[in-house]
CSV table of C-alpha atoms in Angstrom, one decimal:
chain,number,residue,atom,x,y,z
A,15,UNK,CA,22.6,20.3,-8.7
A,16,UNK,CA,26.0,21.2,-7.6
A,17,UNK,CA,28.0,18.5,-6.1
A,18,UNK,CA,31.6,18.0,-4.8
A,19,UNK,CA,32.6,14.8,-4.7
A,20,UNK,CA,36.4,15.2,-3.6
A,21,UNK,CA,37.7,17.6,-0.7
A,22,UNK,CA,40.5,17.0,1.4
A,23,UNK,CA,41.0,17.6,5.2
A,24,UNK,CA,43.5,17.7,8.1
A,25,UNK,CA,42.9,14.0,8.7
A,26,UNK,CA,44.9,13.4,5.6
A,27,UNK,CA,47.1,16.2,3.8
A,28,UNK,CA,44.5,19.2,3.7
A,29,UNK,CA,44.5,22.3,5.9
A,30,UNK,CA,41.0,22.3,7.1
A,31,UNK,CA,39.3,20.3,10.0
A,32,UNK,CA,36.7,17.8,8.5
A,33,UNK,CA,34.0,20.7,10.0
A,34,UNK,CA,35.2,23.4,8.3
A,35,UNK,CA,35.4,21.2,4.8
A,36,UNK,CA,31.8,20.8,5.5
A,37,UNK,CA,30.4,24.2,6.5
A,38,UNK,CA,32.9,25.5,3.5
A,39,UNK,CA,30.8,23.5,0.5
A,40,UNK,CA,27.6,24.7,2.3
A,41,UNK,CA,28.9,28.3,2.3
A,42,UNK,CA,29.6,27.9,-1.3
A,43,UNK,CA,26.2,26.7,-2.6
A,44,UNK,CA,26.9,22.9,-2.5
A,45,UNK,CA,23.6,20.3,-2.2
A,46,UNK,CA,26.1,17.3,-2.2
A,47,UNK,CA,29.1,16.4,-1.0
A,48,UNK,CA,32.3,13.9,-0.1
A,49,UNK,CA,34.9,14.2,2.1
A,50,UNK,CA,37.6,12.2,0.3
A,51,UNK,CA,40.7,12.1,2.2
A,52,UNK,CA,43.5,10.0,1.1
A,53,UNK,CA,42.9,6.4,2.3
A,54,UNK,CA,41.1,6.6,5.5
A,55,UNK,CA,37.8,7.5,6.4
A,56,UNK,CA,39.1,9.1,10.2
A,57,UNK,CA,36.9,12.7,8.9
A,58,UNK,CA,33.9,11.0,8.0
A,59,UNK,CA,31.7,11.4,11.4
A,60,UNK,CA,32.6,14.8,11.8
A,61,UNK,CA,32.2,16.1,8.1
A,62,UNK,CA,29.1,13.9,7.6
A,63,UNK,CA,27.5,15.3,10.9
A,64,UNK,CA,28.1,19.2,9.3
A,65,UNK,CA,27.2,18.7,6.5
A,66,UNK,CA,23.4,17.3,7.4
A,67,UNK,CA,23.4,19.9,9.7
A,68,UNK,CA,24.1,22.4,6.9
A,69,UNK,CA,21.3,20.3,4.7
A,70,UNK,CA,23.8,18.8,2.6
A,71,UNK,CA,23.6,15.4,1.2
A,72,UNK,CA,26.7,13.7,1.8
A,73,UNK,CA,28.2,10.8,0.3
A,74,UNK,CA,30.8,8.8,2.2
A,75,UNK,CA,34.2,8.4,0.4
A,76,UNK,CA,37.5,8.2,0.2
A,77,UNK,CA,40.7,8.4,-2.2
A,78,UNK,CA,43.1,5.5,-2.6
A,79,UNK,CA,46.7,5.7,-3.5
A,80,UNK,CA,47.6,2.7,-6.1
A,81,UNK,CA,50.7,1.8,-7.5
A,82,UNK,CA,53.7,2.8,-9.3
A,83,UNK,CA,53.9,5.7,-7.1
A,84,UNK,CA,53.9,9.3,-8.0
A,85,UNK,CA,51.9,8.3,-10.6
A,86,UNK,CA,48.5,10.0,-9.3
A,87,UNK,CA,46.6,7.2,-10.2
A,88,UNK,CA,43.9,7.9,-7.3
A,89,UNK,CA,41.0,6.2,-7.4
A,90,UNK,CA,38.0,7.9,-5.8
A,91,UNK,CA,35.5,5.3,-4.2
A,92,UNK,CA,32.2,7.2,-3.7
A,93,UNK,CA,29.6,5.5,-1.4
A,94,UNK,CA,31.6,2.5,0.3
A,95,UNK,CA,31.0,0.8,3.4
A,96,UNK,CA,34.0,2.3,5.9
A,97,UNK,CA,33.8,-0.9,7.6
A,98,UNK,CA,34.3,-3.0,4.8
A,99,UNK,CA,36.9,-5.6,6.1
A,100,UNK,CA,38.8,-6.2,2.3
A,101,UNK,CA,38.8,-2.2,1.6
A,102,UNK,CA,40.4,-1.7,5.3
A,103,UNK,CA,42.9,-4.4,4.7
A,104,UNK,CA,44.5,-1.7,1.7
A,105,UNK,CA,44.0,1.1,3.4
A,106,UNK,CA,46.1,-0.5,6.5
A,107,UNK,CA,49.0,-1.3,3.6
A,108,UNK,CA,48.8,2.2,1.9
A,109,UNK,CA,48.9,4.1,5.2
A,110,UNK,CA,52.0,2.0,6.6
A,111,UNK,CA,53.5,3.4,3.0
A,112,UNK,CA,52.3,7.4,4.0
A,113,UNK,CA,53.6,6.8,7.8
A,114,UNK,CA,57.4,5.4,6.5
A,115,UNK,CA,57.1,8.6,4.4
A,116,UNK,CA,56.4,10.9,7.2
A,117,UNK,CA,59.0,9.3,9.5
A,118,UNK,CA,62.2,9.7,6.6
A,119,UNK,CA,61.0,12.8,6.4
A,120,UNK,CA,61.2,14.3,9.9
A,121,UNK,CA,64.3,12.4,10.1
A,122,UNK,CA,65.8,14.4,7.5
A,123,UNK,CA,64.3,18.0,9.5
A,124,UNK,CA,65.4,17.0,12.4
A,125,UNK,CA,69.3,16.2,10.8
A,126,UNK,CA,68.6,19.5,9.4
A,127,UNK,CA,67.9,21.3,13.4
A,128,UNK,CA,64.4,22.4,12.0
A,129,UNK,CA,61.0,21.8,13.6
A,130,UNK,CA,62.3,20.5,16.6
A,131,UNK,CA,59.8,23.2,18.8
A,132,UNK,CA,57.3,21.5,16.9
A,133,UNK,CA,57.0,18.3,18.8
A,134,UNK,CA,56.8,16.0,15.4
A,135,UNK,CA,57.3,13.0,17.7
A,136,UNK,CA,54.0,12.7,18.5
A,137,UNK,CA,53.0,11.8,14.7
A,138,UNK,CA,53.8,8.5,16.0
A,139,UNK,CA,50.8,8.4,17.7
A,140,UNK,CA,48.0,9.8,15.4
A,141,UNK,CA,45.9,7.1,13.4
A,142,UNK,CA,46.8,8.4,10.1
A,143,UNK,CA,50.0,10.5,9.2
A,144,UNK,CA,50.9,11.9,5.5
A,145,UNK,CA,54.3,14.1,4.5
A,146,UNK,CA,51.6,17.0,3.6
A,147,UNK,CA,50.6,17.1,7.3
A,148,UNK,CA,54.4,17.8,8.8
A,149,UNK,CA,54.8,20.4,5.6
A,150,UNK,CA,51.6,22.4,7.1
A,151,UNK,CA,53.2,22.4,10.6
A,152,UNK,CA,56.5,23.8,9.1
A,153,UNK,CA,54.9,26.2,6.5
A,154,UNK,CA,52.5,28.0,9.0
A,155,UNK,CA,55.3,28.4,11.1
A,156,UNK,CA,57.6,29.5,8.8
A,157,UNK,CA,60.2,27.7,9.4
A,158,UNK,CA,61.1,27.2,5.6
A,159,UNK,CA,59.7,28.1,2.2
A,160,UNK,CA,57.4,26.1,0.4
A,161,UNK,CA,59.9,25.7,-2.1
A,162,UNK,CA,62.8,24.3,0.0
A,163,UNK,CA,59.9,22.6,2.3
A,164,UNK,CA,59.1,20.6,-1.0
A,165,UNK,CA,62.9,19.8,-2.0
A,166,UNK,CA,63.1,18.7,1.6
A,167,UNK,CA,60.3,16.1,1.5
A,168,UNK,CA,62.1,15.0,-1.9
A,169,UNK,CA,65.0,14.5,-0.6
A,170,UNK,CA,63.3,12.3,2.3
A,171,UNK,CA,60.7,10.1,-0.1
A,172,UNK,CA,62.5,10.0,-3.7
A,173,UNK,CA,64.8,7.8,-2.4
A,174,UNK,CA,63.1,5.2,-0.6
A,175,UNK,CA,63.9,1.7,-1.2
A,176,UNK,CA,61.4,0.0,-3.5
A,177,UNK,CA,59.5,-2.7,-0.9
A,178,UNK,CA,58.3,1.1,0.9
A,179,UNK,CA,55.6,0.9,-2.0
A,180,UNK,CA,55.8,-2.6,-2.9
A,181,UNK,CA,52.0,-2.6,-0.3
A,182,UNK,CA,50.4,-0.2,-2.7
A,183,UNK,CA,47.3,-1.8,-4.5
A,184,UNK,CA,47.1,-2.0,-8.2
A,185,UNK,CA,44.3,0.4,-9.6
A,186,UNK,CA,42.1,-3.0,-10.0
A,187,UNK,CA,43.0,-3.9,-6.7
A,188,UNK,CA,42.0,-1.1,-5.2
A,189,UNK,CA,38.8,-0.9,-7.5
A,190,UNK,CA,37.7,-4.2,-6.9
A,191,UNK,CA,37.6,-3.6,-3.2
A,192,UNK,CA,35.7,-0.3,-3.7
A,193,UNK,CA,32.9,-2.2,-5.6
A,194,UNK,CA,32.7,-5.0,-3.5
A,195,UNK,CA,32.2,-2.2,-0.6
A,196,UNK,CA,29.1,-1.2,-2.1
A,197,UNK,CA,31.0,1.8,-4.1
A,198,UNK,CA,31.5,3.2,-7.7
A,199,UNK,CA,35.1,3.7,-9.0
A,200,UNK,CA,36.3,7.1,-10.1
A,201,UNK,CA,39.5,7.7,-11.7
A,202,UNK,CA,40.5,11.4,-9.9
A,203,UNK,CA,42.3,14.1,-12.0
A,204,UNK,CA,42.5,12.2,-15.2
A,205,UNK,CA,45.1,15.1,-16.2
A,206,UNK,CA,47.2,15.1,-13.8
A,207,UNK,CA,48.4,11.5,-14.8
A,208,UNK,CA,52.5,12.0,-15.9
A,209,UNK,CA,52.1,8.5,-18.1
A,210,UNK,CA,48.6,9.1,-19.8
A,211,UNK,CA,49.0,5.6,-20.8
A,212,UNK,CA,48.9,4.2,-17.2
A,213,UNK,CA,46.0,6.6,-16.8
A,214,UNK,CA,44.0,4.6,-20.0
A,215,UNK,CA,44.6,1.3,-18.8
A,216,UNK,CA,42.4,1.9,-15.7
A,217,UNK,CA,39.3,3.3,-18.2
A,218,UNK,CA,37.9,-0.2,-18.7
A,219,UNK,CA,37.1,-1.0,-15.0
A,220,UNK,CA,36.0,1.9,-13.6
A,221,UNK,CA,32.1,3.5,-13.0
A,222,UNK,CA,33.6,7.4,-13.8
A,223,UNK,CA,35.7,9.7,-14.3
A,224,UNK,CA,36.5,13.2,-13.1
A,225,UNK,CA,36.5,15.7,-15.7
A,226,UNK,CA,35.3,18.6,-14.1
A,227,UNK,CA,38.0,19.4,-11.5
A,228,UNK,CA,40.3,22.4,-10.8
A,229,UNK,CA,43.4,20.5,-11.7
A,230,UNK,CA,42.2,20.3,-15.5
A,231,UNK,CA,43.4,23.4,-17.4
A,232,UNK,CA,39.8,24.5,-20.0
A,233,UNK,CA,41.8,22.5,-22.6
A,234,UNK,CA,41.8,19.5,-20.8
A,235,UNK,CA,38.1,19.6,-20.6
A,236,UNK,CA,36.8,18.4,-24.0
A,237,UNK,CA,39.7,15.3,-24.1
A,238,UNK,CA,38.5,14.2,-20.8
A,239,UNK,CA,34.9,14.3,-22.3
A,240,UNK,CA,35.2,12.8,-25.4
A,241,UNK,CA,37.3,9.9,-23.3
A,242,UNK,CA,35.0,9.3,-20.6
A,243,UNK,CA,31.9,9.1,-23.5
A,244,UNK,CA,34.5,6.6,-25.6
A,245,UNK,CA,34.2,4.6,-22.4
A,246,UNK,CA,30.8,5.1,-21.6
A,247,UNK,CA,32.1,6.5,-18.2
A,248,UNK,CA,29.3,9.1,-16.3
A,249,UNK,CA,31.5,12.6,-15.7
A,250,UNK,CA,32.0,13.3,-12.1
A,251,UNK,CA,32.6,16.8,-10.5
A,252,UNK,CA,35.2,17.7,-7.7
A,253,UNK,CA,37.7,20.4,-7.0
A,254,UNK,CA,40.3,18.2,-4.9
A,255,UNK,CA,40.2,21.1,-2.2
A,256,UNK,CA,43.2,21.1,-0.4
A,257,UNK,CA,42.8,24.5,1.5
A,258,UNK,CA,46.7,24.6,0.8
A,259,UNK,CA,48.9,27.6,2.4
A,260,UNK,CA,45.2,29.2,3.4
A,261,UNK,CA,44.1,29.0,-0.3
A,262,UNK,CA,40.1,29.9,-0.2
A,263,UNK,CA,37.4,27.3,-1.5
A,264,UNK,CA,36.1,27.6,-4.6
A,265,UNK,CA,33.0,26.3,-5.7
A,266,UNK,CA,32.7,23.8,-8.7
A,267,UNK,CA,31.5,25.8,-11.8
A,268,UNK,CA,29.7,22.9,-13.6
A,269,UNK,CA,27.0,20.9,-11.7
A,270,UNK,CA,26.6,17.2,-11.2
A,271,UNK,CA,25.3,15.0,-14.1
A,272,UNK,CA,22.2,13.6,-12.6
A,273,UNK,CA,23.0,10.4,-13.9
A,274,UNK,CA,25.6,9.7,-11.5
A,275,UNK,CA,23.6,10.9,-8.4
A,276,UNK,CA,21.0,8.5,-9.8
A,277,UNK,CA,23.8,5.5,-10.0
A,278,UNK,CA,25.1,6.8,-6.4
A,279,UNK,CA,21.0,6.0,-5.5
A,280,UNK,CA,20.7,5.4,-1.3
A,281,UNK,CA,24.3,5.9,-1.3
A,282,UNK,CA,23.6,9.6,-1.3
A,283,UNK,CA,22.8,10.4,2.6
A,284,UNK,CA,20.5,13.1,2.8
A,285,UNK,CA,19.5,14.9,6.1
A,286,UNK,CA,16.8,12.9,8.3
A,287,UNK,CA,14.4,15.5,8.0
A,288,UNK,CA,14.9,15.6,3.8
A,289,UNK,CA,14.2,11.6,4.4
A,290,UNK,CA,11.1,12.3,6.3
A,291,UNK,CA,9.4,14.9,3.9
């Protein structure tokens, strides 16, 4: 069965509405899918509502930031509770970290005279706020290139004093509180790790890992394999769409194992009439 178990949407840092995320995996062939946006769950209704509409089975998730950052230690939690009180408590810590972010950096546009026509200000008043969100705003109005857009943002976060990300959970922390949410811990883009070491200290607690993603190069592939069976972690699949500067959706290329949708169990929501047959 083909599955995608991590997409991104505007409610976090992609460039697609929650809807479009949706009707995109059901254009593509998908039977499953998660909208995993970066520590909120904000996209969920609308996504989730899509996506049975399409006939898609769809598995609510998220993607939580843990600490040292920059680190892309990301820890996908596939079939929590939203309302879990002890998961929301992090969440509230790592999105106070994303909104200082976004705030340095509009400073430093608006000391640089650019976006002002955008109206940033009012990302002071949306629930969720990421740097990735102003740097759509900017890009589709071309107001720099994504190169200097990026050295901008830099300029604005790598400098930020160290109790900015002091909130951000450990990768146990932020595990524990996905299982006791009802959830399985998956450790996203193995690959994409800068210190593989910090990346293998995480393998003991976790349910899975994601081997089959876009942000492995085919090299990557069989490492990521052979580690995930030295762990006796199931092999998740997930293209971390992004949508980025209009970039089109891709399908994933290898299907699900069917041992993980079996772990995932009632966690899996499937359309009411699927239920009812």
């Amino acid at each position: 069965m083909l599955a995608d178990l991590h997409m991104h949407s505007t409610v976090s840092d992609g460039w697609r509405d929650p809807d479009e995320v949706a009707h995109l995996a059901a254009d593509h062939g998908v039977r499953v899918m998660a909208l995993t946006d970066h520590d909120t769950f904000y996209g969920v209704g609308r996504a989730r509502a899509v996506a049975h509409r399409r006939g898609l089975g769809y598995v609510t998730a998220l993607e939580v930031t843990t600490f040292p950052p920059n680190q892309m230690r990301h820890i996908l939690g596939h079939g929590v509770d939203p309302n879990h009180p002890q998961l929301l408590a992090i969440l509230d810590r790592t999105q106070g970290m994303f909104r200082k972010q976004t705030e340095a950096w509009i400073r430093v546009l608006e000391e640089q005279g650019i976006g002002r026509e955008l109206g940033l200000g009012a990302f002071a008043f949306k629930p969720t706020v990421m740097p990735g969100a102003v740097l759509k705003l900017v890009l589709q109005h071309g107001l720099m290139t994504e190169p200097d857009a990026w050295a901008s943002v830099r300029k604005a976060v790598d400098f930020m004093p160290p109790e900015v990300y002091a909130p951000l959970p450990s990768p146990r922390e932020a595990i524990d509180a996905i299982h006791a949410a009802g959830g399985l811990a998956v450790h996203a883009h193995p690959g994409s790790v800068p210190d593989q070491a910090l990346m293998k200290e995480v393998l003991p607690m976790l349910d899975g890992l994601e081997v089959y993603t876009r942000r492995h190069k085919p090299e990557q592939i069989p490492v990521y394999e052979e580690l995930a069976r030295q762990h006796g972690l199931l092999m998740t699949v997930g293209t971390d769409y992004h949508g980025f500067n209009g970039d089109d959706y891709v399908a994933p290329k290898q299907v699900i194992d069917i041992r993980y949708l079996e772990k995932l169990g009632s966690r899996v929501e499937w359309p009411a009439v699927e239920q009812a047959s």
